[in-house]
Tab-separated table of C-alpha atoms in Angstrom:
chain	number	residue	atom	x	y	z
U	1	MET	CA	83.589	94.442	94.765
U	2	PRO	CA	87.267	93.782	93.985
U	3	PRO	CA	89.480	96.876	93.505
U	4	ARG	CA	90.396	97.907	90.008
U	5	GLN	CA	93.684	96.326	88.961
U	6	ARG	CA	96.268	98.684	87.506
U	7	LYS	CA	98.873	97.508	85.043
U	8	ALA	CA	102.171	96.885	86.805
U	9	PRO	CA	105.024	99.146	85.631
U	10	ALA	CA	107.642	97.462	83.439
U	11	GLY	CA	110.553	98.237	85.755
U	12	LEU	CA	111.576	99.417	89.190
U	13	SER	CA	110.261	102.363	91.160
U	14	TRP	CA	112.671	105.301	91.359
U	15	ASP	CA	113.059	104.896	95.119
U	16	VAL	CA	114.435	101.335	95.032
U	17	VAL	CA	116.816	101.399	92.059
U	18	GLU	CA	120.486	100.865	92.884
U	19	LEU	CA	123.414	102.277	90.957
U	20	ALA	CA	124.905	99.952	88.316
U	21	PRO	CA	127.290	100.356	85.355
U	22	ILE	CA	124.238	100.652	83.077
U	23	VAL	CA	120.832	102.002	84.191
U	24	LEU	CA	117.861	102.780	81.942
U	25	ILE	CA	115.317	105.352	83.109
U	26	LYS	CA	112.316	104.808	80.871
U	27	GLY	CA	109.118	106.821	80.571
U	28	PRO	CA	107.765	110.356	80.082
U	29	GLU	CA	107.078	111.413	83.689
U	30	ALA	CA	109.728	114.062	84.346
U	31	VAL	CA	109.218	114.172	88.127
U	32	LEU	CA	109.920	110.457	88.512
U	33	ALA	CA	112.879	110.595	86.116
U	34	ASP	CA	114.374	113.537	88.036
U	35	ARG	CA	113.979	111.654	91.302
U	36	ALA	CA	115.694	108.588	89.848
U	37	ARG	CA	118.580	110.700	88.535
U	38	THR	CA	118.999	112.466	91.873
U	39	ARG	CA	119.018	109.153	93.768
U	40	LEU	CA	121.620	107.616	91.460
U	41	MET	CA	123.873	110.688	91.541
U	42	ARG	CA	123.697	110.683	95.349
U	43	GLN	CA	124.686	107.016	95.412
U	44	ALA	CA	127.621	107.749	93.110
U	45	ARG	CA	128.807	110.571	95.384
U	46	ASP	CA	128.478	108.264	98.411
U	47	ILE	CA	130.777	105.729	96.723
U	48	ASP	CA	133.253	108.364	95.567
U	49	PRO	CA	132.806	112.020	96.551
U	50	ASP	CA	135.071	112.969	93.625
U	51	THR	CA	132.873	111.285	91.035
U	52	GLU	CA	132.944	113.264	87.808
U	53	ILE	CA	129.374	113.781	86.540
U	54	THR	CA	128.824	114.646	82.862
U	55	HIS	CA	125.528	115.334	81.095
U	56	VAL	CA	125.125	114.235	77.478
U	57	ASP	CA	122.286	115.164	75.116
U	58	ALA	CA	121.636	112.103	72.947
U	59	ALA	CA	119.884	114.270	70.339
U	60	ALA	CA	123.007	116.415	69.865
U	61	TYR	CA	125.568	113.669	70.501
U	62	ALA	CA	129.006	114.157	68.936
U	63	PRO	CA	130.785	111.109	67.469
U	64	ALA	CA	133.327	109.459	69.828
U	65	GLN	CA	132.017	111.473	72.797
U	66	LEU	CA	131.059	108.377	74.779
U	67	GLY	CA	134.471	106.786	74.274
U	68	VAL	CA	136.240	109.885	75.579
U	69	LEU	CA	133.989	110.202	78.635
U	70	THR	CA	134.196	106.544	79.648
U	71	SER	CA	137.923	106.043	79.083
U	72	PRO	CA	139.993	105.408	82.268
U	73	SER	CA	140.869	108.555	84.194
U	74	LEU	CA	144.467	109.531	84.939
U	75	PHE	CA	143.531	110.271	88.545
U	76	GLY	CA	141.352	107.202	89.066
U	77	GLU	CA	138.119	109.012	89.962
U	78	ARG	CA	134.786	107.431	89.115
U	79	ARG	CA	132.740	108.793	86.227
U	80	LEU	CA	128.952	109.076	85.860
U	81	ILE	CA	127.540	109.905	82.438
U	82	MET	CA	123.933	111.092	82.517
U	83	VAL	CA	122.364	110.744	79.050
U	84	ASP	CA	119.171	112.723	78.379
U	85	ASN	CA	116.768	112.828	75.403
U	86	ALA	CA	117.500	109.259	74.339
U	87	ASN	CA	114.030	109.190	72.756
U	88	GLN	CA	115.475	111.719	70.269
U	89	MET	CA	118.908	110.096	69.927
U	90	ASN	CA	120.891	110.620	66.753
U	91	ASP	CA	122.419	107.759	64.776
U	92	ALA	CA	125.902	108.315	66.189
U	93	PHE	CA	124.721	107.825	69.751
U	94	LEU	CA	122.676	104.758	68.806
U	95	THR	CA	125.667	103.081	67.163
U	96	GLU	CA	128.239	103.969	69.799
U	97	MET	CA	126.022	103.126	72.775
U	98	LEU	CA	125.339	99.680	71.306
U	99	ASP	CA	129.107	99.239	70.872
U	100	TYR	CA	129.760	100.382	74.450
U	101	LEU	CA	127.418	97.730	75.826
U	102	GLU	CA	129.796	95.123	74.411
U	103	HIS	CA	132.640	96.329	76.682
U	104	VAL	CA	131.174	98.201	79.670
U	105	GLU	CA	133.662	99.950	81.961
U	106	GLU	CA	133.183	98.767	85.551
U	107	ASP	CA	134.422	101.995	87.186
U	108	CYS	CA	132.025	104.098	85.125
U	109	TRP	CA	128.238	104.491	85.367
U	110	VAL	CA	126.081	105.349	82.341
U	111	ILE	CA	122.498	106.407	83.097
U	112	VAL	CA	120.233	106.719	80.045
U	113	HIS	CA	116.821	108.423	80.131
U	114	HIS	CA	114.433	107.531	77.313
U	115	GLY	CA	111.179	109.506	77.463
U	116	GLY	CA	109.098	107.101	75.380
U	117	GLY	CA	108.390	106.145	71.801
U	118	GLN	CA	109.986	103.660	69.444
U	119	ARG	CA	113.174	105.549	68.606
U	120	GLY	CA	116.152	103.280	69.341
U	121	LYS	CA	114.111	100.202	70.234
U	122	LYS	CA	117.075	97.905	69.601
U	123	LEU	CA	119.128	99.916	72.069
U	124	LEU	CA	116.287	99.987	74.609
U	125	ASP	CA	116.093	96.205	74.527
U	126	ALA	CA	119.851	95.943	74.973
U	127	LEU	CA	119.878	98.432	77.866
U	128	ALA	CA	117.051	96.549	79.581
U	129	THR	CA	119.152	93.383	79.650
U	130	ALA	CA	122.365	95.185	80.640
U	131	GLY	CA	121.116	96.687	83.903
U	132	PRO	CA	118.133	97.840	85.973
U	133	VAL	CA	115.219	99.697	84.383
U	134	VAL	CA	113.395	102.487	86.222
U	135	ALA	CA	109.741	102.869	85.197
U	136	CYS	CA	108.585	106.493	84.886
U	137	GLU	CA	105.085	106.084	83.507
U	138	GLU	CA	102.995	109.215	83.057
U	139	ILE	CA	100.986	110.346	86.083
U	140	LYS	CA	97.869	111.408	84.231
U	141	THR	CA	94.542	110.566	85.866
U	142	ASP	CA	93.229	111.779	89.210
U	143	GLY	CA	93.603	108.218	90.493
U	144	ASP	CA	97.283	108.165	89.468
U	145	LYS	CA	97.839	111.507	91.181
U	146	ALA	CA	96.117	110.325	94.357
U	147	ALA	CA	98.309	107.210	94.405
U	148	PHE	CA	101.391	109.402	93.843
U	149	ILE	CA	100.526	111.570	96.860
U	150	ALA	CA	99.750	108.562	99.052
U	151	GLN	CA	103.099	106.972	98.163
U	152	ASP	CA	105.002	110.157	99.050
U	153	PHE	CA	103.303	110.248	102.442
U	154	ARG	CA	103.921	106.545	103.084
U	155	ARG	CA	107.556	106.994	102.127
U	156	ALA	CA	107.806	109.793	104.694
U	157	ARG	CA	105.971	107.641	107.299
U	158	ARG	CA	103.135	110.145	107.452
U	159	ARG	CA	99.356	109.795	107.217
U	160	ILE	CA	96.949	111.755	105.022
U	161	ASP	CA	93.165	111.356	104.896
U	162	ARG	CA	91.622	110.173	101.635
U	163	GLU	CA	89.501	113.331	101.507
U	164	ALA	CA	92.639	115.426	101.992
U	165	VAL	CA	94.296	113.648	99.058
U	166	THR	CA	91.281	114.483	96.903
U	167	ALA	CA	91.372	118.141	98.009
U	168	LEU	CA	95.079	118.382	97.195
U	169	VAL	CA	94.602	116.867	93.737
U	170	GLU	CA	91.742	119.244	93.014
U	171	ALA	CA	93.774	122.240	94.186
U	172	VAL	CA	97.136	121.652	92.469
U	173	GLY	CA	96.800	118.391	90.565
U	174	SER	CA	97.112	119.720	87.017
U	175	ASP	CA	100.916	119.782	87.284
U	176	VAL	CA	102.726	116.775	88.765
U	177	ALA	CA	105.814	118.779	89.765
U	178	GLU	CA	103.618	121.252	91.624
U	179	LEU	CA	101.733	118.375	93.230
U	180	ALA	CA	105.014	116.847	94.415
U	181	ALA	CA	106.111	120.198	95.848
U	182	ALA	CA	102.779	120.610	97.658
U	183	SER	CA	103.076	117.146	99.204
U	184	ALA	CA	106.651	117.872	100.284
U	185	GLN	CA	105.560	121.137	101.894
U	186	LEU	CA	102.761	119.473	103.854
U	187	ILE	CA	105.100	116.697	105.000
U	188	ALA	CA	107.779	119.168	106.103
U	189	ASP	CA	105.579	121.842	107.686
U	190	THR	CA	102.932	119.791	109.504
U	191	SER	CA	102.729	117.033	112.084
U	192	GLY	CA	100.221	114.266	112.689
U	193	THR	CA	97.591	113.268	110.140
U	194	VAL	CA	97.054	115.691	107.251
U	195	THR	CA	93.327	116.380	106.960
U	196	THR	CA	91.189	118.356	104.531
U	197	ASP	CA	91.307	121.310	106.941
U	198	VAL	CA	95.113	121.260	106.814
U	199	VAL	CA	95.093	121.218	103.000
U	200	LYS	CA	92.639	124.115	102.926
U	201	ARG	CA	94.783	126.061	105.393
U	202	TYR	CA	97.715	125.858	102.969
U	203	TYR	CA	95.879	125.887	99.632
U	204	GLY	CA	92.470	127.215	100.601
U	205	ASN	CA	92.131	129.835	97.893
U	206	ARG	CA	93.018	127.357	95.194
U	207	VAL	CA	90.729	124.651	96.579
U	208	GLU	CA	87.771	126.998	96.870
U	209	ALA	CA	88.318	128.465	93.404
U	210	SER	CA	88.783	125.157	91.621
U	211	GLY	CA	86.251	123.844	89.127
U	212	PHE	CA	85.768	120.763	91.259
U	213	ALA	CA	84.705	122.879	94.233
U	214	VAL	CA	82.085	124.503	91.985
U	215	ALA	CA	80.928	121.081	90.781
U	216	ASP	CA	80.791	119.655	94.315
U	217	ALA	CA	78.581	122.479	95.512
U	218	ALA	CA	76.297	122.363	92.456
U	219	LEU	CA	75.768	118.598	92.561
U	220	ALA	CA	75.112	118.757	96.301
U	221	GLY	CA	72.309	121.242	95.623
U	222	ASP	CA	74.057	124.250	97.195
U	223	ILE	CA	73.452	126.547	94.225
U	224	PRO	CA	74.253	129.864	95.971
U	225	LYS	CA	77.671	128.502	96.976
U	226	ALA	CA	78.303	127.072	93.502
U	227	LEU	CA	77.465	130.424	91.883
U	228	ALA	CA	79.657	132.335	94.334
U	229	LEU	CA	82.580	129.974	93.778
U	230	SER	CA	82.233	130.151	89.996
U	231	ARG	CA	82.222	133.963	90.060
U	232	HIS	CA	85.255	133.986	92.344
U	233	ALA	CA	87.079	131.515	90.081
U	234	ILE	CA	86.388	133.591	86.979
U	235	ASP	CA	87.300	136.842	88.761
U	236	THR	CA	90.665	135.331	89.743
U	237	GLY	CA	91.519	134.259	86.209
U	238	THR	CA	89.906	130.838	85.708
U	239	SER	CA	88.418	130.302	82.254
U	240	PRO	CA	84.757	129.198	82.046
U	241	VAL	CA	85.880	126.175	79.985
U	242	PRO	CA	87.474	124.158	82.845
U	243	LEU	CA	84.548	125.042	85.124
U	244	VAL	CA	82.119	123.414	82.695
U	245	ALA	CA	84.558	120.542	82.170
U	246	ALA	CA	84.564	119.873	85.924
U	247	LEU	CA	80.757	119.853	85.987
U	248	ALA	CA	80.693	117.422	83.067
U	249	MET	CA	83.308	115.146	84.625
U	250	LYS	CA	81.431	114.921	87.924
U	251	LEU	CA	78.141	114.224	86.185
U	252	ARG	CA	79.715	111.507	84.028
U	253	SER	CA	81.086	109.828	87.149
U	254	LEU	CA	77.662	109.884	88.795
U	255	ALA	CA	76.043	108.462	85.664
U	256	LYS	CA	78.616	105.665	85.406
U	257	VAL	CA	78.291	104.669	89.047
U	258	GLY	CA	74.505	104.988	88.916
U	259	GLY	CA	74.401	102.488	86.082
U	260	MET	CA	76.860	100.009	87.568
U	261	GLN	CA	74.432	97.946	89.604
U	262	ALA	CA	71.669	97.939	86.994
U	263	ARG	CA	74.035	96.747	84.265
U	264	GLY	CA	76.106	94.388	86.387
U	265	LEU	CA	79.332	96.324	85.790
U	266	ASN	CA	82.435	96.502	87.978
U	267	ALA	CA	85.001	99.189	88.727
U	268	ARG	CA	87.196	98.285	85.766
U	269	ASP	CA	84.262	98.513	83.355
U	270	VAL	CA	83.446	102.107	84.311
U	271	GLY	CA	87.068	103.253	84.374
U	272	LEU	CA	87.010	104.761	87.867
U	273	ALA	CA	89.195	104.192	90.911
U	274	PRO	CA	87.563	102.715	94.050
U	275	TRP	CA	87.802	106.026	95.919
U	276	GLN	CA	86.053	107.787	93.017
U	277	ILE	CA	83.245	105.213	93.069
U	278	ASP	CA	82.767	105.576	96.839
U	279	ARG	CA	82.549	109.338	96.515
U	280	ALA	CA	80.132	109.171	93.570
U	281	ARG	CA	77.836	106.855	95.524
U	282	ARG	CA	77.633	109.417	98.311
U	283	GLU	CA	76.986	112.218	95.834
U	284	LEU	CA	74.176	110.273	94.122
U	285	ARG	CA	71.968	110.641	97.180
U	286	GLY	CA	69.258	113.106	96.284
U	287	TRP	CA	69.511	112.453	92.557
U	288	ARG	CA	67.004	110.623	90.371
U	289	PRO	CA	67.917	109.172	86.940
U	290	GLU	CA	65.770	111.626	84.989
U	291	GLY	CA	67.254	114.570	86.897
U	292	LEU	CA	70.764	113.368	86.205
U	293	GLY	CA	69.944	113.109	82.500
U	294	ALA	CA	68.569	116.646	82.429
U	295	ALA	CA	71.697	117.976	84.157
U	296	ILE	CA	73.960	116.224	81.655
U	297	ILE	CA	72.045	117.776	78.735
U	298	ALA	CA	72.285	121.241	80.314
U	299	VAL	CA	76.039	120.945	80.851
U	300	ALA	CA	76.546	119.659	77.293
U	301	GLN	CA	74.844	122.821	76.042
U	302	ALA	CA	77.020	124.929	78.336
U	303	ASP	CA	80.124	123.202	76.981
U	304	GLU	CA	79.171	124.257	73.460
U	305	ASP	CA	78.380	127.806	74.600
U	306	VAL	CA	81.689	128.407	76.427
U	307	LYS	CA	83.650	127.131	73.419
U	308	GLY	CA	82.245	129.711	71.052
U	309	GLY	CA	78.669	128.625	70.529
U	310	GLY	CA	77.203	131.232	72.859
U	311	LYS	CA	77.555	134.988	73.317
U	312	ASP	CA	78.376	135.038	77.044
U	313	PRO	CA	80.542	132.200	78.471
U	314	VAL	CA	80.117	133.417	82.070
U	315	TYR	CA	76.341	133.380	81.748
U	316	ALA	CA	76.569	129.886	80.216
U	317	VAL	CA	78.330	128.605	83.358
U	318	GLU	CA	75.778	130.189	85.681
U	319	LYS	CA	72.883	128.904	83.573
U	320	ALA	CA	74.309	125.371	83.781
U	321	ILE	CA	74.646	125.592	87.565
U	322	LEU	CA	71.036	126.777	87.890
U	323	ALA	CA	69.894	123.949	85.609
U	324	ILE	CA	71.754	121.418	87.778
U	325	GLY	CA	69.978	122.780	90.848
U	326	ALA	CA	66.593	122.498	89.161
U	327	ALA	CA	67.364	118.975	87.909
U	328	ARG	CA	68.409	117.818	91.360
U	329	GLY	CA	65.288	119.295	92.899
């Protein structure tokens, strides 16, 4: 089965962009935008250690500010103007930036970050033709996060097991900045291949208390472990809502993969990454279609109960786990 094709980003990756008089950083992912900015500022300092760096808020831009900042310096030092919030730019910035593109200063670098949306589309088009564009698309799905981790490890010339990537996403994957910091810590503090055991050594409490750990145990038929993990998660501050959401997500993945062959579907049709499909196929062992259907119904009821439809959200989670065990059996 061919791997699912992801849409190519409309621009360069942050780690290959080179400094130019005009650079557009485009997209909502703050971690990638911050990395691009840091790389470009470092390049500017390498060219001229005395480079004057100025930050401009396009939403609060003052008329004529750009002209003052880009005008030739008396002392000849280079200037780098870092423009933020271009997706909220005011009319003065829009007009004056378009004018500046008609007579760009060669000893000055202007880096513009636009976080997304249609505000200033004419300017975006002009910036895209004036210099390189850095793509900072949102890292949203588990597959995107797994690819993000794998790229960080490849960039550092390190290896990480696929299962370890999954464990890291499940432990800290809700926040991309935190995920980046976790990857950096593992790269800096360990040697050799990073395995699931290594991830658990660093983030064990979070891995074991995650909703996905509860779901893994429940769908594998280890109901005592699933119940113990759910109680620990709730005791340490996890809401019952994400625990049920994790159960539902895992069951949906199993149902999608279970129906792939019968319906002649491929990876793109079911909306899952190849690694997710491989894992779901392993987890389907021991499940029958009617049992899977019963488990899905039980978790749907639990979802309603933990969101206000029931009297005891904790009991609703435990009842769902027990129902999953019975359905699997």
